[in-house]
mmCIF file of C-alpha atoms in Angstrom:
data_model
loop_
_atom_site.group_PDB
_atom_site.id
_atom_site.type_symbol
_atom_site.label_atom_id
_atom_site.label_comp_id
_atom_site.label_asym_id
_atom_site.label_seq_id
_atom_site.Cartn_x
_atom_site.Cartn_y
_atom_site.Cartn_z
ATOM 1 C CA MET A 1 150.190 157.325 45.430
ATOM 2 C CA PHE A 2 151.930 156.254 42.073
ATOM 3 C CA ARG A 3 152.553 152.759 43.454
ATOM 4 C CA PHE A 4 148.800 152.610 44.691
ATOM 5 C CA ILE A 5 147.470 153.559 41.317
ATOM 6 C CA THR A 6 149.684 151.200 39.492
ATOM 7 C CA LEU A 7 148.775 148.309 41.807
ATOM 8 C CA LEU A 8 145.010 149.221 41.355
ATOM 9 C CA LEU A 9 145.391 149.125 37.565
ATOM 10 C CA LEU A 10 147.249 145.865 37.630
ATOM 11 C CA THR A 11 144.512 144.200 39.833
ATOM 12 C CA LEU A 12 141.791 145.456 37.487
ATOM 13 C CA ALA A 13 143.546 144.168 34.424
ATOM 14 C CA ALA A 14 144.233 140.892 35.954
ATOM 15 C CA ALA A 15 140.351 140.544 36.911
ATOM 16 C CA GLY A 16 139.462 141.461 33.270
ATOM 17 C CA CYS A 17 141.800 138.830 31.847
ATOM 18 C CA SER A 18 140.745 136.138 34.254
ATOM 19 C CA GLU A 19 138.773 133.022 33.102
ATOM 20 C CA PRO A 20 135.103 132.930 33.512
ATOM 21 C CA ALA A 21 133.924 131.144 36.682
ATOM 22 C CA GLU A 22 132.919 127.511 36.232
ATOM 23 C CA GLN A 23 129.319 126.585 36.261
ATOM 24 C CA ASP A 24 128.187 126.318 39.809
ATOM 25 C CA VAL A 25 127.095 122.844 41.098
ATOM 26 C CA GLY A 26 124.403 122.705 43.863
ATOM 27 C CA LYS A 27 121.847 125.105 42.528
ATOM 28 C CA SER A 28 118.311 124.320 43.660
ATOM 29 C CA SER A 29 115.031 126.091 43.640
ATOM 30 C CA THR A 30 114.391 125.715 47.292
ATOM 31 C CA ASN A 31 116.282 125.845 50.378
ATOM 32 C CA ALA A 32 117.056 122.170 51.341
ATOM 33 C CA SER A 33 118.970 122.664 54.553
ATOM 34 C CA ALA A 34 115.935 122.044 56.630
ATOM 35 C CA LEU A 35 114.951 118.855 54.918
ATOM 36 C CA GLU A 36 115.428 115.573 56.693
ATOM 37 C CA GLY A 37 114.677 111.829 56.030
ATOM 38 C CA ARG A 38 115.874 109.253 53.477
ATOM 39 C CA VAL A 39 115.960 109.045 49.547
ATOM 40 C CA ARG A 40 116.472 105.448 48.318
ATOM 41 C CA VAL A 41 118.137 105.106 44.809
ATOM 42 C CA ASP A 42 119.003 101.826 43.067
ATOM 43 C CA GLY A 43 119.485 100.260 39.701
ATOM 44 C CA SER A 44 121.866 100.775 36.878
ATOM 45 C CA SER A 45 125.677 100.626 37.301
ATOM 46 C CA THR A 46 125.940 102.831 34.233
ATOM 47 C CA VAL A 47 123.764 105.635 35.775
ATOM 48 C CA PHE A 48 125.311 105.096 39.163
ATOM 49 C CA PRO A 49 128.387 107.600 38.656
ATOM 50 C CA VAL A 50 125.823 110.410 37.987
ATOM 51 C CA SER A 51 123.501 109.538 40.912
ATOM 52 C CA GLU A 52 126.371 109.147 43.266
ATOM 53 C CA ALA A 53 127.782 112.608 42.147
ATOM 54 C CA VAL A 54 124.257 114.187 42.705
ATOM 55 C CA ALA A 55 123.759 112.503 46.072
ATOM 56 C CA GLU A 56 127.254 113.787 47.236
ATOM 57 C CA GLU A 57 126.340 117.413 46.248
ATOM 58 C CA PHE A 58 122.920 117.159 47.713
ATOM 59 C CA GLY A 59 124.214 115.973 50.929
ATOM 60 C CA THR A 60 126.031 119.430 51.199
ATOM 61 C CA ALA A 61 122.944 121.289 50.436
ATOM 62 C CA ALA A 62 120.788 119.083 52.664
ATOM 63 C CA PRO A 63 122.947 117.446 55.209
ATOM 64 C CA ARG A 64 120.201 115.887 57.276
ATOM 65 C CA VAL A 65 118.894 113.853 54.357
ATOM 66 C CA ARG A 66 120.498 110.503 53.823
ATOM 67 C CA VAL A 67 120.681 109.463 50.240
ATOM 68 C CA THR A 68 121.565 105.874 49.457
ATOM 69 C CA VAL A 69 122.557 104.714 45.946
ATOM 70 C CA GLY A 70 122.845 101.090 45.181
ATOM 71 C CA VAL A 71 123.795 99.025 42.106
ATOM 72 C CA SER A 72 121.361 96.214 41.392
ATOM 73 C CA GLY A 73 121.346 96.555 37.475
ATOM 74 C CA THR A 74 118.431 98.142 35.796
ATOM 75 C CA GLY A 75 116.312 95.092 35.909
ATOM 76 C CA GLY A 76 117.113 94.301 39.365
ATOM 77 C CA GLY A 77 116.484 97.831 40.439
ATOM 78 C CA PHE A 78 113.091 97.769 38.774
ATOM 79 C CA LYS A 79 112.252 94.860 40.894
ATOM 80 C CA LYS A 80 112.953 96.667 44.106
ATOM 81 C CA PHE A 81 111.171 99.838 42.508
ATOM 82 C CA ILE A 82 107.894 97.870 41.936
ATOM 83 C CA ASN A 83 108.198 96.175 45.416
ATOM 84 C CA GLY A 84 108.269 99.585 47.075
ATOM 85 C CA GLU A 85 111.745 99.125 48.428
ATOM 86 C CA THR A 86 113.149 102.243 46.570
ATOM 87 C CA ASP A 87 112.000 105.829 45.695
ATOM 88 C CA ILE A 88 113.893 106.120 42.266
ATOM 89 C CA ASN A 89 115.337 103.597 39.915
ATOM 90 C CA ASP A 90 118.409 104.322 37.807
ATOM 91 C CA ALA A 91 117.980 102.842 34.311
ATOM 92 C CA SER A 92 120.202 102.648 31.359
ATOM 93 C CA ARG A 93 117.160 101.705 29.128
ATOM 94 C CA SER A 94 113.415 102.464 28.978
ATOM 95 C CA ILE A 95 111.151 100.506 31.209
ATOM 96 C CA LYS A 96 109.843 97.341 29.605
ATOM 97 C CA PRO A 97 106.192 96.773 28.861
ATOM 98 C CA SER A 98 106.272 93.675 31.170
ATOM 99 C CA GLU A 99 107.739 96.025 34.031
ATOM 100 C CA MET A 100 105.035 98.470 33.352
ATOM 101 C CA GLN A 101 102.418 95.799 33.694
ATOM 102 C CA GLN A 102 104.049 94.655 36.991
ATOM 103 C CA ALA A 103 104.120 98.220 38.247
ATOM 104 C CA ALA A 104 100.513 98.813 37.448
ATOM 105 C CA ALA A 105 99.532 95.526 39.153
ATOM 106 C CA ALA A 106 101.275 96.729 42.257
ATOM 107 C CA GLY A 107 99.689 100.096 42.175
ATOM 108 C CA ILE A 108 102.872 101.871 41.408
ATOM 109 C CA SER A 109 102.854 104.905 39.187
ATOM 110 C CA PHE A 110 106.056 106.399 38.013
ATOM 111 C CA ILE A 111 107.577 109.353 36.145
ATOM 112 C CA GLU A 112 110.386 108.719 33.531
ATOM 113 C CA LEU A 113 113.130 111.378 33.404
ATOM 114 C CA PRO A 114 116.089 111.502 30.972
ATOM 115 C CA VAL A 115 119.456 112.188 32.664
ATOM 116 C CA ALA A 116 122.257 112.121 29.990
ATOM 117 C CA PHE A 117 123.501 110.560 26.831
ATOM 118 C CA ASP A 118 125.754 107.525 26.951
ATOM 119 C CA GLY A 119 127.795 105.747 24.181
ATOM 120 C CA LEU A 120 127.978 102.021 25.075
ATOM 121 C CA SER A 121 131.760 101.380 24.537
ATOM 122 C CA VAL A 122 133.342 98.354 23.167
ATOM 123 C CA VAL A 123 136.859 97.858 24.522
ATOM 124 C CA VAL A 124 139.820 95.669 24.178
ATOM 125 C CA ASN A 125 143.153 95.429 25.970
ATOM 126 C CA PRO A 126 145.817 98.171 25.170
ATOM 127 C CA GLN A 127 148.172 95.455 23.954
ATOM 128 C CA ASN A 128 145.698 94.448 21.217
ATOM 129 C CA ASP A 129 147.348 95.763 18.147
ATOM 130 C CA TRP A 130 145.270 93.990 15.473
ATOM 131 C CA VAL A 131 141.636 95.353 16.031
ATOM 132 C CA ASP A 132 141.214 98.642 14.149
ATOM 133 C CA TYR A 133 137.376 98.450 14.211
ATOM 134 C CA LEU A 134 134.524 96.155 14.410
ATOM 135 C CA THR A 135 131.350 96.101 12.262
ATOM 136 C CA VAL A 136 127.881 95.599 13.843
ATOM 137 C CA ASP A 137 127.810 92.349 11.859
ATOM 138 C CA GLU A 138 131.112 91.230 13.481
ATOM 139 C CA LEU A 139 129.616 92.046 16.840
ATOM 140 C CA HIS A 140 126.538 90.029 16.069
ATOM 141 C CA ARG A 141 128.695 86.946 14.958
ATOM 142 C CA ILE A 142 130.746 87.313 18.260
ATOM 143 C CA TRP A 143 127.854 87.792 20.706
ATOM 144 C CA ARG A 144 124.746 85.998 19.077
ATOM 145 C CA PRO A 145 123.266 82.895 20.792
ATOM 146 C CA GLY A 146 125.119 79.756 19.578
ATOM 147 C CA SER A 147 128.053 81.645 18.309
ATOM 148 C CA GLN A 148 130.878 79.599 16.836
ATOM 149 C CA VAL A 149 133.351 82.466 17.230
ATOM 150 C CA MET A 150 135.967 81.178 19.633
ATOM 151 C CA THR A 151 139.194 82.792 18.508
ATOM 152 C CA TRP A 152 140.069 86.240 17.076
ATOM 153 C CA GLN A 153 140.914 84.455 13.791
ATOM 154 C CA ASP A 154 137.247 83.427 13.534
ATOM 155 C CA VAL A 155 136.245 87.114 13.384
ATOM 156 C CA ARG A 156 138.821 87.966 10.547
ATOM 157 C CA GLY A 157 141.202 85.444 9.129
ATOM 158 C CA HIS A 158 144.357 87.336 9.499
ATOM 159 C CA TRP A 159 143.852 88.057 13.221
ATOM 160 C CA PRO A 160 145.614 85.868 15.770
ATOM 161 C CA ASN A 161 144.456 82.357 16.367
ATOM 162 C CA GLN A 162 143.996 83.020 20.104
ATOM 163 C CA PRO A 163 140.678 82.549 22.148
ATOM 164 C CA ILE A 164 138.575 85.643 22.749
ATOM 165 C CA LYS A 165 137.887 86.275 26.416
ATOM 166 C CA LEU A 166 134.454 88.044 26.627
ATOM 167 C CA TYR A 167 133.360 90.385 29.362
ATOM 168 C CA GLY A 168 129.912 91.988 29.577
ATOM 169 C CA PRO A 169 127.191 93.135 32.107
ATOM 170 C CA GLY A 170 124.902 90.696 33.757
ATOM 171 C CA THR A 171 121.390 89.879 32.469
ATOM 172 C CA ASP A 172 119.907 92.367 34.969
ATOM 173 C CA SER A 173 121.759 95.154 33.354
ATOM 174 C CA GLY A 174 120.041 97.661 31.096
ATOM 175 C CA THR A 175 123.353 97.860 29.257
ATOM 176 C CA PHE A 176 123.030 94.080 28.482
ATOM 177 C CA ASP A 177 119.444 94.706 27.194
ATOM 178 C CA TYR A 178 120.293 97.649 25.077
ATOM 179 C CA PHE A 179 123.445 95.949 23.574
ATOM 180 C CA THR A 180 121.606 92.730 22.841
ATOM 181 C CA GLU A 181 118.759 94.613 21.215
ATOM 182 C CA ALA A 182 121.105 96.718 19.064
ATOM 183 C CA VAL A 183 123.429 94.088 18.082
ATOM 184 C CA ASN A 184 121.455 90.812 18.097
ATOM 185 C CA GLY A 185 118.104 92.191 17.365
ATOM 186 C CA GLU A 186 116.359 91.048 20.509
ATOM 187 C CA SER A 187 116.825 91.996 24.164
ATOM 188 C CA GLN A 188 118.456 89.323 26.293
ATOM 189 C CA SER A 189 119.589 87.382 23.216
ATOM 190 C CA SER A 190 123.170 86.485 23.719
ATOM 191 C CA ARG A 191 125.701 83.752 23.910
ATOM 192 C CA ALA A 192 126.108 82.634 27.590
ATOM 193 C CA ASP A 193 129.804 81.856 27.728
ATOM 194 C CA PHE A 194 131.156 85.234 28.889
ATOM 195 C CA SER A 195 132.233 86.664 32.163
ATOM 196 C CA ALA A 196 129.349 88.651 33.487
ATOM 197 C CA SER A 197 129.149 91.305 36.231
ATOM 198 C CA GLU A 198 126.670 93.882 37.318
ATOM 199 C CA ASP A 199 129.713 96.060 38.521
ATOM 200 C CA ASP A 200 131.347 97.775 35.481
ATOM 201 C CA ASN A 201 134.650 98.065 37.470
ATOM 202 C CA VAL A 202 134.938 94.227 37.437
ATOM 203 C CA LEU A 203 134.623 94.249 33.648
ATOM 204 C CA VAL A 204 137.205 97.051 33.335
ATOM 205 C CA GLN A 205 139.717 94.859 35.354
ATOM 206 C CA GLY A 206 138.926 91.742 33.320
ATOM 207 C CA VAL A 207 139.564 93.443 30.137
ATOM 208 C CA ALA A 208 142.697 95.343 31.396
ATOM 209 C CA GLY A 209 144.208 92.200 32.644
ATOM 210 C CA ASP A 210 143.901 90.034 29.343
ATOM 211 C CA ARG A 211 145.550 90.826 25.990
ATOM 212 C CA TYR A 212 142.888 88.772 24.249
ATOM 213 C CA ALA A 213 139.799 90.212 26.069
ATOM 214 C CA LEU A 214 136.869 91.958 24.475
ATOM 215 C CA GLY A 215 134.118 93.716 26.527
ATOM 216 C CA TYR A 216 131.525 96.399 26.672
ATOM 217 C CA PHE A 217 129.944 98.907 29.048
ATOM 218 C CA GLY A 218 129.115 102.603 29.486
ATOM 219 C CA TYR A 219 131.237 105.372 28.193
ATOM 220 C CA ALA A 220 132.040 106.792 31.628
ATOM 221 C CA TYR A 221 133.843 103.590 32.586
ATOM 222 C CA TYR A 222 136.105 103.711 29.403
ATOM 223 C CA GLU A 223 136.747 107.452 29.860
ATOM 224 C CA GLU A 224 137.795 107.014 33.460
ATOM 225 C CA ASN A 225 140.115 104.036 32.453
ATOM 226 C CA GLN A 226 141.489 105.110 29.238
ATOM 227 C CA ASP A 227 144.961 104.176 30.432
ATOM 228 C CA LYS A 228 143.897 100.599 30.954
ATOM 229 C CA LEU A 229 141.705 100.114 27.905
ATOM 230 C CA LYS A 230 141.420 100.605 24.043
ATOM 231 C CA VAL A 231 138.152 101.675 22.686
ATOM 232 C CA VAL A 232 137.086 100.040 19.376
ATOM 233 C CA PRO A 233 135.395 102.176 16.710
ATOM 234 C CA ILE A 234 132.143 100.638 15.536
ATOM 235 C CA ASP A 235 130.892 100.567 11.773
ATOM 236 C CA GLY A 236 127.293 100.739 11.865
ATOM 237 C CA GLY A 237 127.010 101.291 8.175
ATOM 238 C CA SER A 238 128.629 104.752 7.860
ATOM 239 C CA GLY A 239 132.209 103.805 8.467
ATOM 240 C CA PRO A 240 134.045 103.220 11.723
ATOM 241 C CA ILE A 241 133.159 105.765 14.494
ATOM 242 C CA ALA A 242 134.641 105.843 17.925
ATOM 243 C CA PRO A 243 132.398 107.169 20.922
ATOM 244 C CA ASN A 244 133.185 110.704 22.145
ATOM 245 C CA PRO A 245 131.022 113.568 23.328
ATOM 246 C CA VAL A 246 130.308 114.821 19.721
ATOM 247 C CA THR A 247 129.527 111.375 18.128
ATOM 248 C CA ILE A 248 127.407 110.341 21.101
ATOM 249 C CA ASN A 249 125.483 113.583 21.198
ATOM 250 C CA ASP A 250 124.628 113.772 17.512
ATOM 251 C CA GLY A 251 123.745 110.115 17.368
ATOM 252 C CA SER A 252 126.394 109.315 14.631
ATOM 253 C CA TYR A 253 127.937 106.673 17.050
ATOM 254 C CA ALA A 254 125.189 104.259 16.064
ATOM 255 C CA PRO A 255 123.629 102.028 17.049
ATOM 256 C CA LEU A 256 125.152 102.178 20.433
ATOM 257 C CA SER A 257 124.377 105.687 21.457
ATOM 258 C CA ARG A 258 121.516 105.941 23.996
ATOM 259 C CA PRO A 259 119.742 108.095 26.736
ATOM 260 C CA ILE A 260 119.984 107.056 30.331
ATOM 261 C CA PHE A 261 117.027 107.535 32.826
ATOM 262 C CA LEU A 262 115.635 108.086 36.295
ATOM 263 C CA TYR A 263 112.314 106.525 37.209
ATOM 264 C CA VAL A 264 110.576 108.208 40.216
ATOM 265 C CA ARG A 265 107.776 106.709 42.087
ATOM 266 C CA THR A 266 104.871 109.219 42.051
ATOM 267 C CA ASP A 267 103.908 108.571 45.688
ATOM 268 C CA ALA A 268 107.573 109.029 46.754
ATOM 269 C CA LEU A 269 107.401 112.749 45.397
ATOM 270 C CA ASP A 270 105.016 113.269 48.290
ATOM 271 C CA LYS A 271 108.120 113.245 50.603
ATOM 272 C CA PRO A 272 109.672 116.652 50.480
ATOM 273 C CA GLN A 273 113.296 115.294 50.495
ATOM 274 C CA VAL A 274 112.534 113.132 47.432
ATOM 275 C CA GLU A 275 110.903 115.874 45.579
ATOM 276 C CA GLN A 276 113.713 118.258 46.367
ATOM 277 C CA PHE A 277 116.343 115.628 45.518
ATOM 278 C CA VAL A 278 114.719 115.125 42.014
ATOM 279 C CA HIS A 279 114.646 118.860 41.394
ATOM 280 C CA PHE A 280 118.223 119.086 42.549
ATOM 281 C CA TYR A 281 119.059 116.257 40.324
ATOM 282 C CA LEU A 282 117.649 117.864 37.054
ATOM 283 C CA ASP A 283 119.134 121.218 38.086
ATOM 284 C CA ASN A 284 122.619 119.653 38.275
ATOM 285 C CA ALA A 285 122.581 116.571 36.007
ATOM 286 C CA GLY A 286 124.112 118.383 33.055
ATOM 287 C CA ILE A 287 127.386 119.419 34.504
ATOM 288 C CA LEU A 288 127.708 116.348 36.875
ATOM 289 C CA ALA A 289 126.918 113.894 34.069
ATOM 290 C CA ARG A 290 129.820 115.683 32.073
ATOM 291 C CA GLU A 291 132.074 115.530 35.086
ATOM 292 C CA VAL A 292 131.747 111.665 35.414
ATOM 293 C CA GLY A 293 132.094 111.099 31.629
ATOM 294 C CA TYR A 294 128.646 111.309 30.096
ATOM 295 C CA ILE A 295 127.098 113.760 27.719
ATOM 296 C CA GLU A 296 124.673 116.324 29.099
ATOM 297 C CA LEU A 297 121.292 116.698 27.488
ATOM 298 C CA PRO A 298 120.046 119.957 25.950
ATOM 299 C CA GLU A 299 118.856 122.392 28.720
ATOM 300 C CA GLU A 300 115.442 122.349 27.198
ATOM 301 C CA THR A 301 115.117 118.628 27.763
ATOM 302 C CA TYR A 302 115.919 119.070 31.572
ATOM 303 C CA GLN A 303 113.354 121.906 31.727
ATOM 304 C CA LYS A 304 110.689 119.710 30.178
ATOM 305 C CA ALA A 305 111.653 116.817 32.630
ATOM 306 C CA LYS A 306 111.130 119.330 35.696
ATOM 307 C CA VAL A 307 107.607 120.064 34.286
ATOM 308 C CA ARG A 308 106.832 116.387 34.209
ATOM 309 C CA VAL A 309 107.721 116.286 37.925
ATOM 310 C CA ASP A 310 105.790 119.439 38.781
ATOM 311 C CA THR A 311 102.713 118.218 36.843
ATOM 312 C CA ARG A 312 103.131 114.529 37.900
ATOM 313 C CA GLU A 313 102.963 113.460 34.289
ATOM 314 C CA THR A 314 103.267 109.717 34.745
ATOM 315 C CA GLY A 315 104.334 107.033 32.372
ATOM 316 C CA THR A 316 107.053 106.795 29.648
ATOM 317 C CA ALA A 317 107.715 109.594 27.327
ATOM 318 C CA TYR A 318 110.220 107.763 25.010
ATOM 319 C CA GLY A 319 109.293 104.105 24.801
ATOM 320 C CA GLU A 320 111.168 100.998 24.971
ATOM 321 C CA ASP A 321 113.167 101.761 21.898
ATOM 322 C CA ALA A 322 114.546 105.224 23.065
ATOM 323 C CA THR A 323 117.639 106.425 21.316
ATOM 324 C CA VAL A 324 119.476 109.751 21.184
ATOM 325 C CA SER A 325 117.436 110.737 18.081
ATOM 326 C CA THR A 326 114.055 109.899 19.692
ATOM 327 C CA LEU A 327 114.936 111.723 22.833
ATOM 328 C CA LEU A 328 115.834 114.864 20.963
ATOM 329 C CA THR A 329 112.627 114.792 18.958
ATOM 330 C CA SER A 330 110.177 113.727 21.580
ATOM 331 C CA HIS A 331 108.342 116.174 23.864
#
């Protein structure tokens, strides 16, 4: 009896001292196991890791639903979305007025849903031991159309007289649009002599393999490859600041902090599997975004997004120039 009581007390003590359970992934308001059909997602390579993670979890909850997640870039994805080829577009920027006009002409209405915060990350090779930070003006001089910056010495005179090998997203990428707008003052305004890819993993490999390389892409790809890359703090006017969960979330990593989005075709929500996938996405986006390297939104923002889905509130809520601050202050 003494041994039994001792064992019981030790068990209770261990239970009381144990860590709290991690937040559950996979919650959803409706039983999804009976659903079937397809959900077609395409678009941004930046948003892809979040959508892929959500699709994988949703596959456990709704095994008879096939969710496909493609990577055509934000702009390429919008083309498919407007042509009716997909149900959902992943976007690392807000929809452009020209894309809204094309959607309206095609009879496509949509709902804009924020997913997470991202800090667009400027990176160099780990062997680069001279770059301590870059200013926005230096980024502009490097990346502007007609740039005469060909070597690192052209950026700062005491840096190596070695050519800069530039890597960046392709022109269909929302990351390219956001970076060029923030750094060069106009979307799509960039020098053309850089290695471009819609696949951020290709950019990671390029920078990781060249000591004199410089590139940029979403924070999640930097965080996943920290052993291969060195992130560059950016001075946007308040001193050099590196991207991390705190500086991205509070907007101090400026001007390269941004929200990322889903765009859902309203008519696609008439399909139960699409509607439930979207609800599942918003229920779990916070924890899954954090797991793949992005910053979750305030819970209130996800709740407002679900109301937009339930009430079929179409259009953009944040506008083409959406930033972390505008997203936090908008309805």
